[in-house]
Coordinates of C-alpha atoms and ligand atoms in Angstrom, one line a residue:
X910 CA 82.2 -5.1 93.4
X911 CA 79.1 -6.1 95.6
X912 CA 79.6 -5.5 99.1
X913 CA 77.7 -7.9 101.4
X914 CA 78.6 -8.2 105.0
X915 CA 80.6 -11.1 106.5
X916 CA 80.6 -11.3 110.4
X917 CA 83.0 -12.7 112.6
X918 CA 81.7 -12.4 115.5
X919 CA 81.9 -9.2 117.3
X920 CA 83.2 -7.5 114.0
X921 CA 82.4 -7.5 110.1
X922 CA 85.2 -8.0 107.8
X923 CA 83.9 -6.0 105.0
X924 CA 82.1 -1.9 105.3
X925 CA 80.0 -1.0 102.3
X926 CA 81.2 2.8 101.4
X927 CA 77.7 4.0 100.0
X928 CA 76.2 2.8 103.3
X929 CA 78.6 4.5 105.4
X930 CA 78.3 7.5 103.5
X931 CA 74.4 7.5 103.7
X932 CA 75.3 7.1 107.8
X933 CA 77.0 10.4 107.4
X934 CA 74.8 12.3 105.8
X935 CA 72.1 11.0 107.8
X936 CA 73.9 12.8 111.2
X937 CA 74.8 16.1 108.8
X938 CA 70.9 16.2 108.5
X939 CA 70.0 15.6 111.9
X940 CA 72.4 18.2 113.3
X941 CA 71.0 20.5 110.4
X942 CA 67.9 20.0 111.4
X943 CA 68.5 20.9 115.2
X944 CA 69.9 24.3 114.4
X945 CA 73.1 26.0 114.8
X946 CA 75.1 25.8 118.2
X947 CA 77.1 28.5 119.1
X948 CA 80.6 26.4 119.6
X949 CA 84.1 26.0 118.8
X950 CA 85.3 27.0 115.7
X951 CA 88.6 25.3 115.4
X952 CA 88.2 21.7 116.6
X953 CA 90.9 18.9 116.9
X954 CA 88.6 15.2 117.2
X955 CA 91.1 12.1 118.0
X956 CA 89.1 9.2 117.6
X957 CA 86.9 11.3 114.6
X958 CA 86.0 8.1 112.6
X959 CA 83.3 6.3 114.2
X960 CA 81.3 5.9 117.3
X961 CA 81.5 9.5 119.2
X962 CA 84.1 10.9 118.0
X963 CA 82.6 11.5 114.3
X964 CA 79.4 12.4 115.8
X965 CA 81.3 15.2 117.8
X966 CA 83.0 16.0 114.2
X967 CA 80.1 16.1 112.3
X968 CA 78.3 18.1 114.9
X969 CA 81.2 20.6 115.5
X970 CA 81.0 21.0 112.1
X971 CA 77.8 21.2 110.5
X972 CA 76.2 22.4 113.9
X973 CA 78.8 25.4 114.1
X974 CA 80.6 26.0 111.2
X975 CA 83.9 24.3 112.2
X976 CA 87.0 23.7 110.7
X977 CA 88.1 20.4 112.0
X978 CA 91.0 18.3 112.0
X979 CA 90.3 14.5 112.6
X980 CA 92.9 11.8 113.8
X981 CA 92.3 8.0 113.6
X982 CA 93.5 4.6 112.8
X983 CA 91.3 2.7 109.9
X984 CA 92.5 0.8 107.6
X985 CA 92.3 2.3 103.6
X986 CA 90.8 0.0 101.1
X987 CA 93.1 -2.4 98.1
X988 CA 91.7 -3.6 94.8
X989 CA 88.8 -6.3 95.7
X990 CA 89.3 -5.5 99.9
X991 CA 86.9 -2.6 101.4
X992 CA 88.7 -0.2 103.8
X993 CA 87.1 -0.1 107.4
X994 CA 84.4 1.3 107.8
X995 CA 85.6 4.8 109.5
X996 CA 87.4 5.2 106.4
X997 CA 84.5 5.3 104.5
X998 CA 82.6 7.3 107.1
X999 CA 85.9 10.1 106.8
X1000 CA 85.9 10.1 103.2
X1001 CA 82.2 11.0 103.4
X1002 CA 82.1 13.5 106.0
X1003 CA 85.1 15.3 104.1
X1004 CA 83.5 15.1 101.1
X1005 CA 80.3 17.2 102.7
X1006 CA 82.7 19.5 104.8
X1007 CA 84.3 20.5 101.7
X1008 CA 81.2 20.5 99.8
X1009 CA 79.7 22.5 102.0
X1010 CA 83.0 25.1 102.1
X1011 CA 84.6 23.9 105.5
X1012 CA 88.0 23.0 106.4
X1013 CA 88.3 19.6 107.0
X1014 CA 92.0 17.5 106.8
X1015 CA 92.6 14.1 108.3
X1016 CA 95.3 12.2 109.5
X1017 CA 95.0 8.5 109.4
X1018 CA 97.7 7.0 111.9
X1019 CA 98.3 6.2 115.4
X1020 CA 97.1 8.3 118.1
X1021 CA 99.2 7.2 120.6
X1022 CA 102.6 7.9 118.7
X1023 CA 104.8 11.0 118.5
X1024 CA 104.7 10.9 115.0
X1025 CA 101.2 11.7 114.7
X1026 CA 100.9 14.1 117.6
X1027 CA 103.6 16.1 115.4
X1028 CA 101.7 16.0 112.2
X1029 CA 98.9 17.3 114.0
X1030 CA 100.6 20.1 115.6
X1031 CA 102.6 21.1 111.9
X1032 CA 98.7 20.8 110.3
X1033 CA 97.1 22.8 112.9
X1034 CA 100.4 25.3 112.7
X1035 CA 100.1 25.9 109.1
X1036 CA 96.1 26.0 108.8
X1037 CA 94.4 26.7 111.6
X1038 CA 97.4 28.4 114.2
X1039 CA 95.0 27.6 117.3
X1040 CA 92.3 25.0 118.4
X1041 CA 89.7 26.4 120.9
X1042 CA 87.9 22.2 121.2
X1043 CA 90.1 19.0 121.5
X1044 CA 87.5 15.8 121.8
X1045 CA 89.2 12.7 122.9
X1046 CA 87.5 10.0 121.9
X1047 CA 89.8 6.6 121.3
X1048 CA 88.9 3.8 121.9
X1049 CA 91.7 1.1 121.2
X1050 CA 92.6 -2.5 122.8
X1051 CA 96.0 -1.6 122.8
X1052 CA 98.6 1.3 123.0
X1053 CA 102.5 1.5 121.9
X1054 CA 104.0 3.6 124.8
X1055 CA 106.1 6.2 122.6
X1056 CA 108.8 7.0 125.7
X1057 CA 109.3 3.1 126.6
X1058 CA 108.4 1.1 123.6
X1059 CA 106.0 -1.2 126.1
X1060 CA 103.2 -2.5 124.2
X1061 CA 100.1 -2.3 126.6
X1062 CA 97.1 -4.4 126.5
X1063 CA 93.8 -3.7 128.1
X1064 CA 91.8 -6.4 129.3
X1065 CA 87.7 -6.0 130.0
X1066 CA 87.8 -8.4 133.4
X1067 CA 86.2 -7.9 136.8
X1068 CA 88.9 -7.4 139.8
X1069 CA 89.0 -9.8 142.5
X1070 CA 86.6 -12.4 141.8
X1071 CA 85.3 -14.2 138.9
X1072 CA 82.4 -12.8 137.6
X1073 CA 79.4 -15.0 136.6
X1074 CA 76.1 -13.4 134.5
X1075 CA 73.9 -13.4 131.3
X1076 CA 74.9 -12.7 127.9
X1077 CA 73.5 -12.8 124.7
X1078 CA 75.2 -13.5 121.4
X1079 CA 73.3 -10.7 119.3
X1080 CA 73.8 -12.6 115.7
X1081 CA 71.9 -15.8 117.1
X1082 CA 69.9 -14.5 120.3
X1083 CA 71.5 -17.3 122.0
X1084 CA 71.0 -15.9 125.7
X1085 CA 73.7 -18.1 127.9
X1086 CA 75.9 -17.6 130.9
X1087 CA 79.3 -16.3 130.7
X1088 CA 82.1 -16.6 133.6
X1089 CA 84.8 -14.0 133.6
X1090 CA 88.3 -14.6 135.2
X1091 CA 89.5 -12.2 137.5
X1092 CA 92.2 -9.9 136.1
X1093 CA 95.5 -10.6 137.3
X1094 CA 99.3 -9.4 137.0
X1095 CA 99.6 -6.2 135.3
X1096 CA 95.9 -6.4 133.3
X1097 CA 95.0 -3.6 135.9
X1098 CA 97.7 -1.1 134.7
X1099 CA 97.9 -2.5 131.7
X1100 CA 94.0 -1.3 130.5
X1101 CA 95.0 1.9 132.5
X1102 CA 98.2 2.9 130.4
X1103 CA 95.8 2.3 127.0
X1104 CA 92.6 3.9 128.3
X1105 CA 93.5 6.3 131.2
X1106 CA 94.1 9.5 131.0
X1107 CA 98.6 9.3 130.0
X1108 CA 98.0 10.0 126.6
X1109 CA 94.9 12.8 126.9
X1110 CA 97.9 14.7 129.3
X1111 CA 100.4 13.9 126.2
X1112 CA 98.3 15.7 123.5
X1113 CA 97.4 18.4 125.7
X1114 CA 100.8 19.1 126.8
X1115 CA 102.1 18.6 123.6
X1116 CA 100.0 21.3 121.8
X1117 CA 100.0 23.7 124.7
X1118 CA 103.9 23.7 124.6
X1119 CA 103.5 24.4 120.8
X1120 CA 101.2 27.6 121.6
X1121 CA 98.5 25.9 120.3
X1122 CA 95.6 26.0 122.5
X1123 CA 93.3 29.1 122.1
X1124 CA 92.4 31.6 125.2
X1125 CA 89.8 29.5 126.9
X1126 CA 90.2 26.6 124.9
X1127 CA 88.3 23.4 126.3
X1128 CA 89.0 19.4 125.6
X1129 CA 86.5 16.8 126.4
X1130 CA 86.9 12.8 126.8
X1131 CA 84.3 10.4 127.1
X1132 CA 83.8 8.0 129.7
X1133 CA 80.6 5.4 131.1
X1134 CA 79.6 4.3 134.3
X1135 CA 76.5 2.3 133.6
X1136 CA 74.3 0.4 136.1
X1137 CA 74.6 -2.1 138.8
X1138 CA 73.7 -4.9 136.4
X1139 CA 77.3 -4.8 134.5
X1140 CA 79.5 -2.8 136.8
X1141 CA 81.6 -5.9 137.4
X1142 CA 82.7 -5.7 134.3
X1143 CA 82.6 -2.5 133.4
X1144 CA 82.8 0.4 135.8
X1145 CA 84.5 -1.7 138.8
X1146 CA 86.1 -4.0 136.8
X1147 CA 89.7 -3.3 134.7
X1148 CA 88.2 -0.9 132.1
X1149 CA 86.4 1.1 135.3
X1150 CA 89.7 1.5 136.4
X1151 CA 90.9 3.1 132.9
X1152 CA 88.1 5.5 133.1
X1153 CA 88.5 6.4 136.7
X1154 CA 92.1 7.5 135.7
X1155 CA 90.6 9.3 132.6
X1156 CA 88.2 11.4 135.1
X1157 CA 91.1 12.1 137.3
X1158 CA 93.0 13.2 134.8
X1159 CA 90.7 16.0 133.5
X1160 CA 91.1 17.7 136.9
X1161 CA 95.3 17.9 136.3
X1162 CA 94.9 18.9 132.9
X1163 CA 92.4 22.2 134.0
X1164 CA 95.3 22.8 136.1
X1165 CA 97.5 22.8 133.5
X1166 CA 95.5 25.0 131.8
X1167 CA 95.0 27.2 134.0
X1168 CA 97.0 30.4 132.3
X1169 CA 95.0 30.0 129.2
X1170 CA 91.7 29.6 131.1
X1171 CA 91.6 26.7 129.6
X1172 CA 88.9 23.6 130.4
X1173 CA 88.7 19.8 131.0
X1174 CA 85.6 17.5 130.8
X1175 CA 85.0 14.2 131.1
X1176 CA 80.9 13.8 129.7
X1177 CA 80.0 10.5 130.7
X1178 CA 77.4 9.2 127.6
X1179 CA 75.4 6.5 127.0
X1180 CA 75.3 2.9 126.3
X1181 CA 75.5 2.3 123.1
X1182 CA 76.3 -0.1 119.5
X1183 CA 79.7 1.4 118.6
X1184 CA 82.8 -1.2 117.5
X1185 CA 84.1 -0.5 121.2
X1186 CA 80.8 -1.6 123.1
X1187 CA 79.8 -4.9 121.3
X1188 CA 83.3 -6.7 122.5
X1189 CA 82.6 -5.8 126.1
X1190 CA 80.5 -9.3 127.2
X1191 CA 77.5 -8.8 129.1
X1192 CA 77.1 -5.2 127.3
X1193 CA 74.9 -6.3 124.5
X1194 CA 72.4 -8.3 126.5
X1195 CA 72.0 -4.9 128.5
X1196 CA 71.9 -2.8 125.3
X1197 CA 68.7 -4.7 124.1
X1198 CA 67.0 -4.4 127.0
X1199 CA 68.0 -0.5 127.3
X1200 CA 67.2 0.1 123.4
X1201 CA 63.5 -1.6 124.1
X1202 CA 62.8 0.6 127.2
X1203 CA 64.1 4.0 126.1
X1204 CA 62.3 3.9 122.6
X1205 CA 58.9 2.6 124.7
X1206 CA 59.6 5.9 126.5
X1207 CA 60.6 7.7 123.7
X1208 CA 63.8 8.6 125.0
X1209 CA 66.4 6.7 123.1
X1210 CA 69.4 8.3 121.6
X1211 CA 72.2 7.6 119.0
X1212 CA 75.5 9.1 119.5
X1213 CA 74.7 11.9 117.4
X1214 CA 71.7 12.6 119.4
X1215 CA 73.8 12.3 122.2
X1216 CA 76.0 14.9 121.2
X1217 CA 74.1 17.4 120.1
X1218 CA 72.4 17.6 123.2
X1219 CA 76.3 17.7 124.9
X1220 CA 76.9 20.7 122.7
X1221 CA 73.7 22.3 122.6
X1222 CA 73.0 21.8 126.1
X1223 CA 76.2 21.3 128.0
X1224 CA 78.7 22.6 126.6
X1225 CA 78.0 25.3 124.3
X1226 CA 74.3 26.5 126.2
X1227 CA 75.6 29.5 127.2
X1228 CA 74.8 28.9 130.8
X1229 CA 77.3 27.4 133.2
X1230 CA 77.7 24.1 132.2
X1231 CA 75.9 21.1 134.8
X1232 CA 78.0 18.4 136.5
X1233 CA 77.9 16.4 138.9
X1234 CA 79.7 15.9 142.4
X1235 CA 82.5 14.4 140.7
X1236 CA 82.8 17.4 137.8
X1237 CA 81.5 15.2 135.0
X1238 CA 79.0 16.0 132.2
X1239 CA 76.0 13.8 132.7
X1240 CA 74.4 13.2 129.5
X1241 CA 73.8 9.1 130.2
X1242 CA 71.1 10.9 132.6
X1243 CA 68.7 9.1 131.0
X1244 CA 69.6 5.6 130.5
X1245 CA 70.4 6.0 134.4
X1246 CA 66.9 7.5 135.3
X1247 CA 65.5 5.2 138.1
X1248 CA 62.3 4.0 136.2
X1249 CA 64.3 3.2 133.2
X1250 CA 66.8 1.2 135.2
X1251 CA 64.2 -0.9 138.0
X1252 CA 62.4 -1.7 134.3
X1253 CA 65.7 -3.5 133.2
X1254 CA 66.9 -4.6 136.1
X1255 CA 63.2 -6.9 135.9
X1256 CA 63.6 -7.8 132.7
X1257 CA 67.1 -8.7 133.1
X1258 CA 66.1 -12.0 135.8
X1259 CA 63.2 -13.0 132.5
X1260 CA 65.6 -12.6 129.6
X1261 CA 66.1 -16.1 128.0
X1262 CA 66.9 -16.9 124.5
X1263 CA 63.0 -17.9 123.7
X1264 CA 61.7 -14.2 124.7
X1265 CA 64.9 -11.9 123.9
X1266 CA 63.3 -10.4 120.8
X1267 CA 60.3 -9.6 122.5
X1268 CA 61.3 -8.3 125.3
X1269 CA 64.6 -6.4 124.8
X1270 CA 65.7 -5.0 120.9
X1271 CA 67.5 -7.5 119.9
X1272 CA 66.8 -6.4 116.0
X1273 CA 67.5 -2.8 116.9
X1274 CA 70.9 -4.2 118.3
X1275 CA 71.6 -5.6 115.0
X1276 CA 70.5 -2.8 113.2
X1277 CA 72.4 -0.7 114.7
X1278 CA 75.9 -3.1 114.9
X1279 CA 74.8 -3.2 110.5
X1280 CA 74.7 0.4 110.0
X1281 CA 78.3 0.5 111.9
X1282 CA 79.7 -1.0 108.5
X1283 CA 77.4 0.6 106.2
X1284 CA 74.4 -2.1 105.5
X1285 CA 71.3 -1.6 106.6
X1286 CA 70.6 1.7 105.2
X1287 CA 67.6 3.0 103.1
X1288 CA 68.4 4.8 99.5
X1289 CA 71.7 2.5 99.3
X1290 CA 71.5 -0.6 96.4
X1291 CA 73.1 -3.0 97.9
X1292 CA 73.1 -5.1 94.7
X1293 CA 74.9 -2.9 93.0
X1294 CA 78.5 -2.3 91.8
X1295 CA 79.9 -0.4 94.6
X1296 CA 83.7 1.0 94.3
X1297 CA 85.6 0.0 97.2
X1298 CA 88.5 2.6 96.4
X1299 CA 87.1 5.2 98.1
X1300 CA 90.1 8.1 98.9
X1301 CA 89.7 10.2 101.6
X1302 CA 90.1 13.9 99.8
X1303 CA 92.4 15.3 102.7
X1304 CA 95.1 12.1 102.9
Ligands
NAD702 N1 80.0 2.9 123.0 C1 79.6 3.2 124.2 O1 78.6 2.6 124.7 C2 80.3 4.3 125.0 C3 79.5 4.9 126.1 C4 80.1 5.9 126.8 C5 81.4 6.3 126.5 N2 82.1 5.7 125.5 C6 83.5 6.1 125.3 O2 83.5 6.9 124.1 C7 84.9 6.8 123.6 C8 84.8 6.4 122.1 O3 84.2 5.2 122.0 P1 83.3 4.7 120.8 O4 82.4 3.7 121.4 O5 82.8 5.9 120.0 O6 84.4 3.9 119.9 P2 84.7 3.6 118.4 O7 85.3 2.3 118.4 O8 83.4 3.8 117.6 O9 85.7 4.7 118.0 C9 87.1 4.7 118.3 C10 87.8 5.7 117.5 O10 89.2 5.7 118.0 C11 90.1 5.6 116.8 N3 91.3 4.9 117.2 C12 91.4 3.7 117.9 N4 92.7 3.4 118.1 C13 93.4 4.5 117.6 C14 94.8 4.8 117.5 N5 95.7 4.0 118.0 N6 95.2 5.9 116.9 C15 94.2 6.8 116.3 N7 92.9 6.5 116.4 C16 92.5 5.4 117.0 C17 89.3 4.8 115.8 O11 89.8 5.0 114.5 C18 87.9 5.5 116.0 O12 87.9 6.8 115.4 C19 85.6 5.8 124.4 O13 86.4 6.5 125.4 C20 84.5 5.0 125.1 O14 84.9 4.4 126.3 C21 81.5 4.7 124.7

């Protein structure tokens, strides 16, 4: 069938597989082209299919040799409907891992669940007996708690008062103001039970009982802070709250680690397009204006540029690895460098709809929120017959 995009909104209803393979390959060949990193070899990535979690995939393994085993929850395609895009993007990177003689199995199904966190632990059992890397990286608006059967809902609202800015709506450049109610009843615990740190503890726990954590073995989750500008809705609002729980949590899962010398992280990257980011309001006005200042300054980075530098230099460098005062990994160091910010924080009072495209990247924005389902990319005919019944080898 032909495969154009339809938008709703924040998402895209259809993923073109030959784009989201080209996306792939495009991160094999950057991490190819940066050299190998001496890292994990046995890697576990929930969250592998998009966004941060497949750049950590892709980097564990065609930056070190890896075998990896990826969880997520995208949706396979039918006769006529495309699958989602980190369906494509996991048939693809399996289809290079295996042609390139690594171990690479996926398991398509819901993190959260026990179900899945024992299919993991039989598939690491009978291939890989050990994991010395777990990356969490979900990102998910809602969690099924397995021991209660409570359905949890986060919410992306400021706490206690209603919070009033810019935003811009990225298909039409339409820059308006937004008003965000305050959260109320249980939306604070409620975003913490689905993106705290309870279910990080539950996969750790849950392959340490099973023996399955290598000597020394390290797990990293991924959190954001972000500036001034959008911490009412992000870092102090409901979702702040989530990741303050998250960053706690990595100090009580070291400790549970302990015996193995095993370590937690939390590496706190950078803002940036993924499915996750463009629903947050507010987010994408600051994005634009981010995207246009870091490529002035020739500092911009994708989220595989962003982890490569996390392995490379962080965690895999050799030397002890950097944090700061609260024991996080800083690699949004430079979206959060003082010149790039007091440049934003200027163009943030000019930005109306009539100078948007100028002054912030808007068009890299949509670019960028394109190539998440696969259009966009140079080498892929997007007129042509594409087969939407993609399998991913592994599943
Ligand atoms: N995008 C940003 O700007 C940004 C910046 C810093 C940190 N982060 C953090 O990085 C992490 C990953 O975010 P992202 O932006 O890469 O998101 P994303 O939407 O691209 O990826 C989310 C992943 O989680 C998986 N997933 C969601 N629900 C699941 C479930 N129930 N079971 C199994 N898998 C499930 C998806 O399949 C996908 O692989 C999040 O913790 C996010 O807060 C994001």
């Amino acid at each position: 069938m032909i495969i154009e995009p339809r938008m709703r909104g924040f998402i895209c209803l259809t993923a073109h597989p030959d784009g989201c393979e080209q996306n792939v390959k495009n991160q094999i060949e950057y991490i190819k082209s940066k050299g190998a990193i001496n890292g994990a070899k046995k890697v576990l990535v929930i969250g592998a299919s998009t966004g941060f979690g497949l750049a950590s995939r892709i980097s564990s393994a065609f930056g070190s040799n890896a075998s990896t085993i990826g969880v997520f929850f995208e949706k396979p395609p039918s006769e006529g409907k495309t699958a989602s895009p980190g369906w494509y993007n996991s048939a693809a990177f399996e289809k290079e891992a295996h042609k390139a003689g690594l171990y690479a199995k996926s398991i398509n199904g819901d993190a959260f669940s026990d179900e899945v966190k024992k299919q993991t632990i039989d598939m690491i059992k009978a291939d890989l007996g050990q994991i010395d890397l777990v990356i969490y990286s979900l990102a998910s608006p809602v969690r099924l708690d397995p021991k209660t059967g409570v359905l949890h809902r986060s919410t992306l609202k400021p706490i206690g008062e209603k919070f009033t800015n810019k935003t811009v709506d990225f298909h039409s450049g339409k820059v308006s103001e937004i008003s965000i109610e305050p959260a109320q009843g249980d939306d604070i615990e409620n975003t913490v039970k689905v993106m705290g740190g309870e279910d990080w503890t539950m996969w750790m726990d849950a392959l340490k009982a099973e023996n399955l954590l290598a000597d020394g073995a390290t797990t990293v989750a991924y959190s954001y802070i972000g500036p001034s500008l959008t911490e009412a809705v992000y870092r102090k609002g409901t979702i702040g709250r989530a990741k303050d729980h998250l960053e706690a949590t990595a100090f009580t899962i070291t400790d549970s680690l302990a015996d193995i010398n095993g370590k937690a992280y939390v590496s706190v990257n950078k803002a940036l397009v993924t499915q996750a980011s463009s629903a947050i309001p507010v987010i994408p006005l600051y994005i634009s204006l981010l995207y246009k200042i870091m490529k002035e300054e020739g500092i911009h980075e994708g989220c595989i540029e962003q982890i490569q530098r996390l392995y490379a230099e962080r965690l895999f460098s050799g030397k002890e690895i950097a944090t700061d005062e609260k024991g996080r990994i800083r690699i949004d160091d430079w979206e959060m460098r003082q010149d790039v910010q007091d440049k934003i924080a200027k163009l943030w009072q000019e930005a109306t709809t009539e100078n948007l495209a100028e002054i912030g990247d808007l068009e890299g924005y949509r670019n960028d929120f394109h190539n998440l389902f696969g259009f966009g990319f140079d080498g892929v005919d997007y007129k042509a017959d594409a087969n939407e019944m993609v399998a991913v080898e592994s599943i």
